[in-house]
C-alpha positions as a Python dict, from the first residue, in 0.01 Angstrom:
ca = {
    (1, 'X'): (0, 0, 0),
    (2, 'X'): (-92, -303, 209),
    (3, 'X'): (-160, -510, -104),
    (4, 'X'): (179, -418, -250),
    (5, 'X'): (352, -514, 74),
    (6, 'X'): (167, -847, 85),
    (7, 'X'): (271, -921, -272),
    (8, 'X'): (632, -836, -188),
    (9, 'X'): (634, -1063, 118),
    (10, 'X'): (474, -1346, -80),
    (11, 'X'): (724, -1308, -363),
    (12, 'X'): (1022, -1312, -128),
    (13, 'X'): (881, -1614, 57),
    (14, 'X'): (844, -1805, -272),
    (15, 'X'): (1197, -1709, -375),
    (16, 'X'): (1337, -1828, -41),
    (17, 'X'): (1144, -2156, -72),
    (18, 'X'): (1268, -2210, -427),
    (19, 'X'): (1625, -2136, -317),
    (20, 'X'): (1602, -2389, -34),
    (21, 'X'): (1464, -2655, -268),
    (22, 'X'): (1738, -2585, -525),
    (23, 'X'): (2026, -2574, -274),
    (24, 'X'): (1923, -2867, -55),
    (25, 'X'): (2071, -3143, -280),
    (26, 'X'): (2398, -2952, -320),
    (27, 'X'): (2430, -2882, 51),
    (28, 'X'): (2349, -3246, 131),
    (29, 'X'): (2625, -3371, -99),
    (30, 'X'): (2879, -3125, 42),
    (31, 'X'): (2792, -3219, 401),
    (32, 'X'): (2813, -3591, 316),
    (33, 'X'): (3153, -3543, 153),
    (34, 'X'): (3301, -3415, 482),
    (35, 'X'): (3172, -3709, 686),
    (36, 'X'): (3473, -3889, 830),
    (37, 'X'): (3493, -4247, 949),
    (38, 'X'): (3525, -4126, 1308),
    (39, 'X'): (3203, -3927, 1286),
    (40, 'X'): (3361, -3581, 1271),
    (41, 'X'): (3428, -3368, 963),
    (42, 'X'): (3727, -3479, 759),
    (43, 'X'): (3896, -3418, 421),
    (44, 'X'): (3998, -3782, 386),
    (45, 'X'): (3711, -3850, 146),
    (46, 'X'): (3846, -3591, -97),
    (47, 'X'): (4195, -3740, -82),
    (48, 'X'): (4060, -4088, -143),
    (49, 'X'): (3836, -3977, -429),
    (50, 'X'): (4116, -3780, -596),
    (51, 'X'): (4359, -4072, -572),
    (52, 'X'): (4130, -4361, -659),
    (53, 'X'): (3921, -4179, -917),
    (54, 'X'): (4220, -4027, -1103),
    (55, 'X'): (4024, -3705, -1146),
    (56, 'X'): (4336, -3503, -1217),
    (57, 'X'): (4362, -3649, -1567),
    (58, 'X'): (3987, -3622, -1618),
    (59, 'X'): (3986, -3254, -1518),
    (60, 'X'): (4264, -3181, -1767),
    (61, 'X'): (4072, -3363, -2040),
    (62, 'X'): (3750, -3175, -1965),
    (63, 'X'): (3932, -2842, -1957),
    (64, 'X'): (4107, -2912, -2288),
    (65, 'X'): (3789, -3023, -2463),
    (66, 'X'): (3571, -2746, -2318),
    (67, 'X'): (3815, -2462, -2391),
    (68, 'X'): (3878, -2585, -2746),
    (69, 'X'): (3507, -2620, -2820),
    (70, 'X'): (3431, -2275, -2678),
    (71, 'X'): (3712, -2095, -2861),
    (72, 'X'): (3647, -2254, -3201),
    (73, 'X'): (3268, -2224, -3175),
    (74, 'X'): (3278, -1858, -3066),
    (75, 'X'): (3515, -1777, -3353),
    (76, 'X'): (3301, -1952, -3615),
    (77, 'X'): (2979, -1814, -3468),
    (78, 'X'): (3112, -1459, -3470),
    (79, 'X'): (3215, -1474, -3835),
    (80, 'X'): (2900, -1654, -3955),
    (81, 'X'): (2664, -1450, -3737),
    (82, 'X'): (2814, -1123, -3858),
    (83, 'X'): (2782, -1230, -4222),
    (84, 'X'): (2420, -1342, -4184),
    (85, 'X'): (2325, -1025, -3993),
    (86, 'X'): (2496, -759, -4207),
    (87, 'X'): (2553, -906, -4554),
    (88, 'X'): (2342, -1046, -4834),
    (89, 'X'): (2453, -1407, -4815),
    (90, 'X'): (2333, -1628, -5105),
    (91, 'X'): (2096, -1885, -4956),
    (92, 'X'): (2104, -1711, -4621),
    (93, 'X'): (1746, -1806, -4537),
    (94, 'X'): (1821, -2168, -4617),
    (95, 'X'): (2126, -2153, -4392),
    (96, 'X'): (1916, -2010, -4109),
    (97, 'X'): (1660, -2287, -4157),
    (98, 'X'): (1930, -2551, -4138),
    (99, 'X'): (2073, -2390, -3825),
    (100, 'X'): (1730, -2393, -3662),
    (101, 'X'): (1691, -2758, -3757),
    (102, 'X'): (2029, -2835, -3602),
    (103, 'X'): (1924, -2647, -3289),
    (104, 'X'): (1598, -2835, -3231),
    (105, 'X'): (1709, -3179, -3355),
    (106, 'X'): (1773, -3410, -3056),
    (107, 'X'): (2141, -3486, -3074),
    (108, 'X'): (2079, -3837, -2939),
    (109, 'X'): (1965, -3941, -3288),
    (110, 'X'): (2308, -3845, -3426),
    (111, 'X'): (2515, -4048, -3182),
    (112, 'X'): (2523, -4373, -3378),
    (113, 'X'): (2598, -4207, -3715),
    (114, 'X'): (2868, -4006, -3539),
    (115, 'X'): (3020, -4325, -3399),
    (116, 'X'): (3027, -4488, -3742),
    (117, 'X'): (3176, -4177, -3901),
    (118, 'X'): (3447, -4129, -3640),
    (119, 'X'): (3525, -4502, -3635),
    (120, 'X'): (3585, -4482, -4010),
    (121, 'X'): (3830, -4197, -3946),
    (122, 'X'): (4001, -4391, -3661),
    (123, 'X'): (3915, -4114, -3413),
    (124, 'X'): (3732, -4320, -3150),
    (125, 'X'): (3893, -4289, -2805),
    (126, 'X'): (4072, -3967, -2900),
    (127, 'X'): (4020, -3602, -2807),
    (128, 'X'): (3893, -3534, -3159),
    (129, 'X'): (3601, -3769, -3098),
    (130, 'X'): (3484, -3529, -2825),
    (131, 'X'): (3589, -3197, -2977),
    (132, 'X'): (3464, -3219, -3336),
    (133, 'X'): (3106, -3339, -3264),
    (134, 'X'): (3057, -3085, -2984),
    (135, 'X'): (3176, -2801, -3208),
    (136, 'X'): (2928, -2912, -3472),
    (137, 'X'): (2649, -2937, -3216),
    (138, 'X'): (2733, -2596, -3067),
    (139, 'X'): (2765, -2398, -3390),
    (140, 'X'): (2387, -2363, -3458),
    (141, 'X'): (2325, -2206, -3118),
    (142, 'X'): (2634, -1988, -3148),
    (143, 'X'): (2556, -1857, -3496),
    (144, 'X'): (2194, -1776, -3414),
    (145, 'X'): (2299, -1614, -3086),
    (146, 'X'): (2562, -1390, -3247),
    (147, 'X'): (2342, -1311, -3548),
    (148, 'X'): (2076, -1181, -3311),
    (149, 'X'): (2332, -958, -3139),
    (150, 'X'): (2488, -827, -3460),
    (151, 'X'): (2143, -751, -3602),
    (152, 'X'): (2080, -526, -3301),
    (153, 'X'): (2391, -314, -3366),
    (154, 'X'): (2283, 31, -3494),
    (155, 'X'): (2322, 61, -3870),
    (156, 'X'): (2458, 412, -3822),
    (157, 'X'): (2762, 265, -3648),
    (158, 'X'): (2832, 28, -3936),
    (159, 'X'): (2779, 302, -4195),
    (160, 'X'): (3016, 535, -4011),
    (161, 'X'): (3281, 262, -4016),
    (162, 'X'): (3234, 217, -4392),
    (163, 'X'): (3264, 592, -4448),
    (164, 'X'): (3594, 582, -4262),
    (165, 'X'): (3714, 329, -4519),
    (166, 'X'): (3720, 12, -4311),
    (167, 'X'): (3655, -324, -4474),
    (168, 'X'): (3383, -554, -4347),
    (169, 'X'): (3635, -763, -4156),
    (170, 'X'): (3795, -453, -4005),
    (171, 'X'): (3449, -330, -3903),
    (172, 'X'): (3389, -661, -3728),
    (173, 'X'): (3729, -664, -3558),
    (174, 'X'): (3764, -296, -3466),
    (175, 'X'): (3405, -175, -3420),
    (176, 'X'): (3159, -457, -3355),
    (177, 'X'): (3350, -713, -3150),
    (178, 'X'): (3467, -459, -2887),
    (179, 'X'): (3101, -392, -2798),
    (180, 'X'): (3004, -760, -2821),
    (181, 'X'): (3174, -854, -2493),
    (182, 'X'): (2857, -945, -2299),
    (183, 'X'): (2718, -1153, -2585),
    (184, 'X'): (3048, -1335, -2637),
    (185, 'X'): (3094, -1396, -2265),
    (186, 'X'): (2742, -1531, -2226),
    (187, 'X'): (2778, -1759, -2526),
    (188, 'X'): (3115, -1883, -2406),
    (189, 'X'): (2982, -1951, -2056),
    (190, 'X'): (2678, -2143, -2182),
    (191, 'X'): (2890, -2351, -2420),
    (192, 'X'): (3145, -2420, -2147),
    (193, 'X'): (2875, -2547, -1912),
    (194, 'X'): (2716, -2765, -2181),
    (195, 'X'): (3051, -2909, -2293),
    (196, 'X'): (3183, -2970, -1942),
    (197, 'X'): (2869, -3161, -1840),
    (198, 'X'): (2840, -3367, -2161),
    (199, 'X'): (2814, -3736, -2073),
    (200, 'X'): (2649, -3935, -2353),
    (201, 'X'): (2900, -3849, -2625),
    (202, 'X'): (3192, -3926, -2392),
    (203, 'X'): (3035, -4258, -2292),
    (204, 'X'): (2994, -4372, -2653),
    (205, 'X'): (3292, -4211, -2827),
    (206, 'X'): (3572, -4253, -2568),
    (207, 'X'): (3468, -4559, -2364),
    (208, 'X'): (3806, -4735, -2338),
    (209, 'X'): (4073, -4464, -2320),
    (210, 'X'): (4098, -4338, -1963),
    (211, 'X'): (4356, -4078, -2067),
    (212, 'X'): (4098, -3873, -2260),
    (213, 'X'): (3785, -3941, -2055),
    (214, 'X'): (3616, -3632, -1913),
    (215, 'X'): (3502, -3580, -1554),
    (216, 'X'): (3133, -3678, -1597),
    (217, 'X'): (3239, -4012, -1744),
    (218, 'X'): (3513, -4061, -1484),
    (219, 'X'): (3262, -3985, -1208),
    (220, 'X'): (3015, -4234, -1352),
    (221, 'X'): (3272, -4512, -1365),
    (222, 'X'): (3405, -4426, -1020),
    (223, 'X'): (3065, -4404, -850),
    (224, 'X'): (2959, -4729, -1014),
    (225, 'X'): (3269, -4908, -891),
    (226, 'X'): (3253, -4752, -543),
    (227, 'X'): (2878, -4772, -492),
    (228, 'X'): (2905, -5044, -232),
    (229, 'X'): (3184, -4869, -40),
    (230, 'X'): (3195, -4532, 134),
    (231, 'X'): (2921, -4290, 15),
    (232, 'X'): (3126, -3997, 150),
    (233, 'X'): (3395, -4072, -108),
    (234, 'X'): (3138, -4072, -388),
    (235, 'X'): (2998, -3741, -261),
    (236, 'X'): (3348, -3594, -250),
    (237, 'X'): (3406, -3706, -609),
    (238, 'X'): (3083, -3533, -715),
    (239, 'X'): (3196, -3211, -546),
    (240, 'X'): (3534, -3227, -721),
    (241, 'X'): (3361, -3263, -1057),
    (242, 'X'): (3113, -2981, -998),
    (243, 'X'): (3357, -2736, -838),
    (244, 'X'): (3515, -2598, -1160),
    (245, 'X'): (3171, -2529, -1309),
    (246, 'X'): (3054, -2356, -992),
    (247, 'X'): (3367, -2141, -983),
    (248, 'X'): (3332, -2049, -1350),
    (249, 'X'): (2968, -1954, -1303),
    (250, 'X'): (3043, -1755, -988),
    (251, 'X'): (3311, -1553, -1165),
    (252, 'X'): (3111, -1497, -1485),
    (253, 'X'): (2755, -1474, -1352),
    (254, 'X'): (2736, -1094, -1374),
    (255, 'X'): (2851, -1093, -1736),
    (256, 'X'): (2618, -1384, -1807),
    (257, 'X'): (2314, -1201, -1673),
    (258, 'X'): (2419, -884, -1857),
    (259, 'X'): (2440, -1072, -2184),
    (260, 'X'): (2104, -1238, -2133),
    (261, 'X'): (1925, -913, -2054),
    (262, 'X'): (2106, -682, -2294),
    (263, 'X'): (1868, -748, -2582),
    (264, 'X'): (1565, -682, -2364),
    (265, 'X'): (1710, -354, -2241),
    (266, 'X'): (1780, -240, -2596),
}
């Protein structure tokens, strides 16, 4: 009994320590962002950052790119994952191998070919330069993720749907997708976080068009230009950029954890 209690206290102490280490940078930035010129807390840094950094346009661009990438990727991943999990797809093993290769291949090696390709299509400095590559980079993860879920669906459920006369697409739409909520939500959340925080592609593919630049790139340009000025303004800009992601994670964290642990529970 005493050993179990000691282990519990030690575990909680380690968790508290890890939480403090993880939260300290965030808390420091938030506290710095409220530092006013008079020494007391103030919101002036947020007003200055919002006005000078033009983050309103950047937030709209990030939201447009992220939502488009998530919706298209989840749709394609659901269709492809269902086919690979429940049908005899010609060359299916080859497709899975290619998806695994796309998943483990560092995307940094594709940046220059992507630039040349998109430049040939006259898509540099457009939304398509951000949307199309990130869909392509997200599809391998999405397909493998959804294939794993669909493969765990009881065969009896699929056979019962076929006996009732439903087609494969109707089975997917009416039977499988309604129970795939946690998997879809988790995939969408992960893709949203990855897309929202993407910096390298934005830096290379939309370097000159401020109207389509996303918040990580806008923050980089702003902090670089304002580095010698007020650090509170830079901290406020960082909080503005991170706030939508934190809110999205806070709202969806329960569904995210459910989706991550669902396979283990089954």
